[in-house]
CSV table of C-alpha atoms in Angstrom, one decimal:
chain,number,residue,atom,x,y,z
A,1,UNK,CA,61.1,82.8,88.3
A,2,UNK,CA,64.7,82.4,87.7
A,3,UNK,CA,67.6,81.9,90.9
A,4,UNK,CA,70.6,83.7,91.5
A,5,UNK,CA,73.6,84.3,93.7
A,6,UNK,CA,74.7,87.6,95.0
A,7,UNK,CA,77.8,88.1,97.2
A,8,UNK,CA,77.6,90.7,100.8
A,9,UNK,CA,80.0,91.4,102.4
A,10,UNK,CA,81.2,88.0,102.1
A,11,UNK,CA,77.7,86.3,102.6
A,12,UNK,CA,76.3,84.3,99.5
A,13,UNK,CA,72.7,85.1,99.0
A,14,UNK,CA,69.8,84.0,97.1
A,15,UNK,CA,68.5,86.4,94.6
A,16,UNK,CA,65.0,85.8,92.6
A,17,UNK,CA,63.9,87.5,89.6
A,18,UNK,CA,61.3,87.4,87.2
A,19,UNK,CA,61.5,86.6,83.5
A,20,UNK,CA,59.0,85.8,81.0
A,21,UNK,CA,59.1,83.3,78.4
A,22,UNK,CA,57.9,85.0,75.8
A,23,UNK,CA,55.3,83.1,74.8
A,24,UNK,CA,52.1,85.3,73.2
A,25,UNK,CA,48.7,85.1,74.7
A,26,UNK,CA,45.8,86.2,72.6
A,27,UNK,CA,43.3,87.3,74.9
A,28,UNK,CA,40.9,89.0,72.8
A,29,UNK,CA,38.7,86.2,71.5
A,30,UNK,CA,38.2,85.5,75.4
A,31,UNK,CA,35.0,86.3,77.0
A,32,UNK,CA,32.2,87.8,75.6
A,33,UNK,CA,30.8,91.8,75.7
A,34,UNK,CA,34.7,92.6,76.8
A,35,UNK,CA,35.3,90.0,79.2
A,36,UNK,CA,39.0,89.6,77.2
A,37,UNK,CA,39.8,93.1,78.6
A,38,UNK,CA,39.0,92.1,81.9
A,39,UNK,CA,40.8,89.0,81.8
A,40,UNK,CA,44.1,91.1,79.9
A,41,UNK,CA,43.9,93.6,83.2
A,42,UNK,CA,43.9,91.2,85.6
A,43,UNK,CA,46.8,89.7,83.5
A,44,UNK,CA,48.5,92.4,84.0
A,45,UNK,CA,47.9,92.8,88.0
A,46,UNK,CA,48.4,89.2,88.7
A,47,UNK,CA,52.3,89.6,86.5
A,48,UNK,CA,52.7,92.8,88.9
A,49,UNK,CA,52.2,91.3,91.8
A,50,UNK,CA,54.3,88.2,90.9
A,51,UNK,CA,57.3,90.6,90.4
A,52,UNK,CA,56.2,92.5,94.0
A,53,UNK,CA,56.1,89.0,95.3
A,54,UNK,CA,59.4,87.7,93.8
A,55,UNK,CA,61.1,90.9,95.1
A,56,UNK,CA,59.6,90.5,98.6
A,57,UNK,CA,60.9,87.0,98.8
A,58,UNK,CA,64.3,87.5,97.5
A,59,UNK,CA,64.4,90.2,100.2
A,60,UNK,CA,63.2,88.0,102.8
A,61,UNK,CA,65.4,85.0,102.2
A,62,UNK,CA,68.4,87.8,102.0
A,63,UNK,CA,67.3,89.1,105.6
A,64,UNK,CA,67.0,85.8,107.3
A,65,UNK,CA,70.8,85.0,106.2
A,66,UNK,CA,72.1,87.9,106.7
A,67,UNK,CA,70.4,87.9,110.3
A,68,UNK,CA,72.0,84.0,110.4
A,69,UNK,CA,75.6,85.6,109.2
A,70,UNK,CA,75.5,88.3,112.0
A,71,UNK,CA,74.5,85.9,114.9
A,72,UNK,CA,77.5,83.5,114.1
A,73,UNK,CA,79.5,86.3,113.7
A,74,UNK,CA,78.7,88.2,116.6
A,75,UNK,CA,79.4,84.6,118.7
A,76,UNK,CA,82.7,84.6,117.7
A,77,UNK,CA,83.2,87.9,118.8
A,78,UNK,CA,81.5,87.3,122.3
A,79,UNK,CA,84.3,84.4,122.4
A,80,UNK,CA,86.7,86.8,121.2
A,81,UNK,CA,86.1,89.7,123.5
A,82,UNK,CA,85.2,87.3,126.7
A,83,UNK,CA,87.7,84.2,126.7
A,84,UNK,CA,90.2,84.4,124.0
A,85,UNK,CA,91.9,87.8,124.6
A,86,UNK,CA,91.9,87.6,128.0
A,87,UNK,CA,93.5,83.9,127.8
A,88,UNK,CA,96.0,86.0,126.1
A,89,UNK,CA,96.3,89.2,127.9
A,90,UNK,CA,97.3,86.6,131.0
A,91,UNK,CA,99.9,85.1,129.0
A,92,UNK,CA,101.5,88.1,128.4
A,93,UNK,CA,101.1,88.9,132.2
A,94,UNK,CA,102.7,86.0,132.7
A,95,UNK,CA,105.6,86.4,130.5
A,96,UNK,CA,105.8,90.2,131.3
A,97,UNK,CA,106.4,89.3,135.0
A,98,UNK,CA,108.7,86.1,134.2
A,99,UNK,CA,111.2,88.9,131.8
A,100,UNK,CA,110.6,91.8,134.6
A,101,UNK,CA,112.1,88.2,137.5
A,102,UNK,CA,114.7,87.6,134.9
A,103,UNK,CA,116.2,90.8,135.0
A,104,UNK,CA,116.3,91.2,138.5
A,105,UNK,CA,118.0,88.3,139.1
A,106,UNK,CA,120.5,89.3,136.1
A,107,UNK,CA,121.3,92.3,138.1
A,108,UNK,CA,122.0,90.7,141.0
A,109,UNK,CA,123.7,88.3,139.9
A,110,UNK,CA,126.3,91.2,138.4
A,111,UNK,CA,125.7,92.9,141.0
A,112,UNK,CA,127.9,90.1,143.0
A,113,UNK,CA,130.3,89.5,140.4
A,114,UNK,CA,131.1,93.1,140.5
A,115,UNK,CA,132.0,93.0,144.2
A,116,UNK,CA,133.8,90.0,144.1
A,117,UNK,CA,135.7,91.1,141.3
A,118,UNK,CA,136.4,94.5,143.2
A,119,UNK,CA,137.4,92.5,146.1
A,120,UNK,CA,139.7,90.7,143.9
A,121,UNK,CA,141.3,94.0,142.8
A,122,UNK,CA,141.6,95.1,145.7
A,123,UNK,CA,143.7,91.5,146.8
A,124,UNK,CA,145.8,91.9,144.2
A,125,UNK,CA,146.6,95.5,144.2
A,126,UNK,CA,147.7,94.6,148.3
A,127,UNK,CA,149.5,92.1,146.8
A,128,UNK,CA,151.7,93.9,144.1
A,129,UNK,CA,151.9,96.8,146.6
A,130,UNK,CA,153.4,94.6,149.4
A,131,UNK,CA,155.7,93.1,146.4
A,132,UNK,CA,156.8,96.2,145.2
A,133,UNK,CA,157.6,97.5,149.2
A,134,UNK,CA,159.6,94.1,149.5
A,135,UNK,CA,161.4,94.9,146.4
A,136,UNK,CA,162.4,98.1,147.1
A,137,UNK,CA,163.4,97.1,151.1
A,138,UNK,CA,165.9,94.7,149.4
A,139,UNK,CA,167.7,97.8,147.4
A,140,UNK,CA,166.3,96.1,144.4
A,141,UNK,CA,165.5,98.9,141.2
A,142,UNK,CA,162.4,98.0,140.2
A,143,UNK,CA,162.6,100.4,137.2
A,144,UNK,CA,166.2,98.6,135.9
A,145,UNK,CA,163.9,95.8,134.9
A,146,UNK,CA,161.9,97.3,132.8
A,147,UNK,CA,163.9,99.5,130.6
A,148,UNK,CA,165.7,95.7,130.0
A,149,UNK,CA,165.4,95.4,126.5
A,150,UNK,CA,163.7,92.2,125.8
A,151,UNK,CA,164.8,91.0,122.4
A,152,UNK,CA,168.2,90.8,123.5
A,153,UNK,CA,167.4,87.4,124.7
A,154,UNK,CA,166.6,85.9,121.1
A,155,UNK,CA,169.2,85.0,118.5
A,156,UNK,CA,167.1,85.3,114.7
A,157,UNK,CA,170.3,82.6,114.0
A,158,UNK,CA,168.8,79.9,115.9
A,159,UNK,CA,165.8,79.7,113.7
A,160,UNK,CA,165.7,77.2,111.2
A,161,UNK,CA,164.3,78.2,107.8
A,162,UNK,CA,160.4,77.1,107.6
A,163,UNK,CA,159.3,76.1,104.2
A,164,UNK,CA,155.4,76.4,103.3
């Protein structure tokens, strides 16, 4: 009886075979009035029924860690399925409705710079109105100071010479 490995699915199993060793019986001079052909046939059975036997136990030493393989494997995926992803699935939850708090506050948040911002514009545009009224109660142009051309008021002379 010789021992193997064989590889399932990931699952090292022991493997059994028969093999003879070759050495020669001489079973004729056995017995007498053909009790050597007797002895041969029940040689014969008893080798059969070693190799039945050797097959049966290979198979059932293959079954019982197989069965071993699928009960460890099926706990993991009881704790899979019944406390990992749903520690998980909160998580995300969780995070899903922190994001969703986030962004609501974001908007309000721009929401109020918006209207101050607007109210701001709408100060300043009172302001530059009333300006513009005070300007032209006083006979002031208000255009005359912009068509002013403004590089009339620098000299290019006055620049010294810069040396890199």
């Amino acid at each position: 009886v010789g021992a193997g490995i064989d590889n399932v699915a990931g699952v090292k199993l022991p493997v059994f075979s028969y093999y003879e060793t070759g050495a020669a019986t001489d079973n004729a001079s056995l017995g007498l009035a053909g009790g050597g052909k007797k002895i041969a046939a029940v040689r014969e059975k008893y080798t059969a029924l070693l190799q039945n036997l050797i097959k049966l136990a290979s198979l059932q030493t293959s079954f019982v860690t197989l069965d071993e393989a699928m009960k460890v494997t099926n706990r993991r995926v009881n704790a899979l399925e019944n406390v990992t992803i749903p520690k998980i699935e909160g998580v995300l939850d969780y995070i899903a409705r922190e994001l969703d708090e986030l962004e609501r506050e974001d908007f309000t948040r721009l929401k109020l710079v918006q209207s101050k911002k607007e109210a701001e514009m709408k100060i300043e545009t009172a302001k530059r109105d009333a300006a513009m009224a005070e300007q032209f109660a006083k006979g002031l142009a208000f255009s005359k100071a912009n068509e002013e051309d403004i590089t009339a008021q620098f000299d290019a002379g006055d620049d010294e010479d810069v040396v890199f």
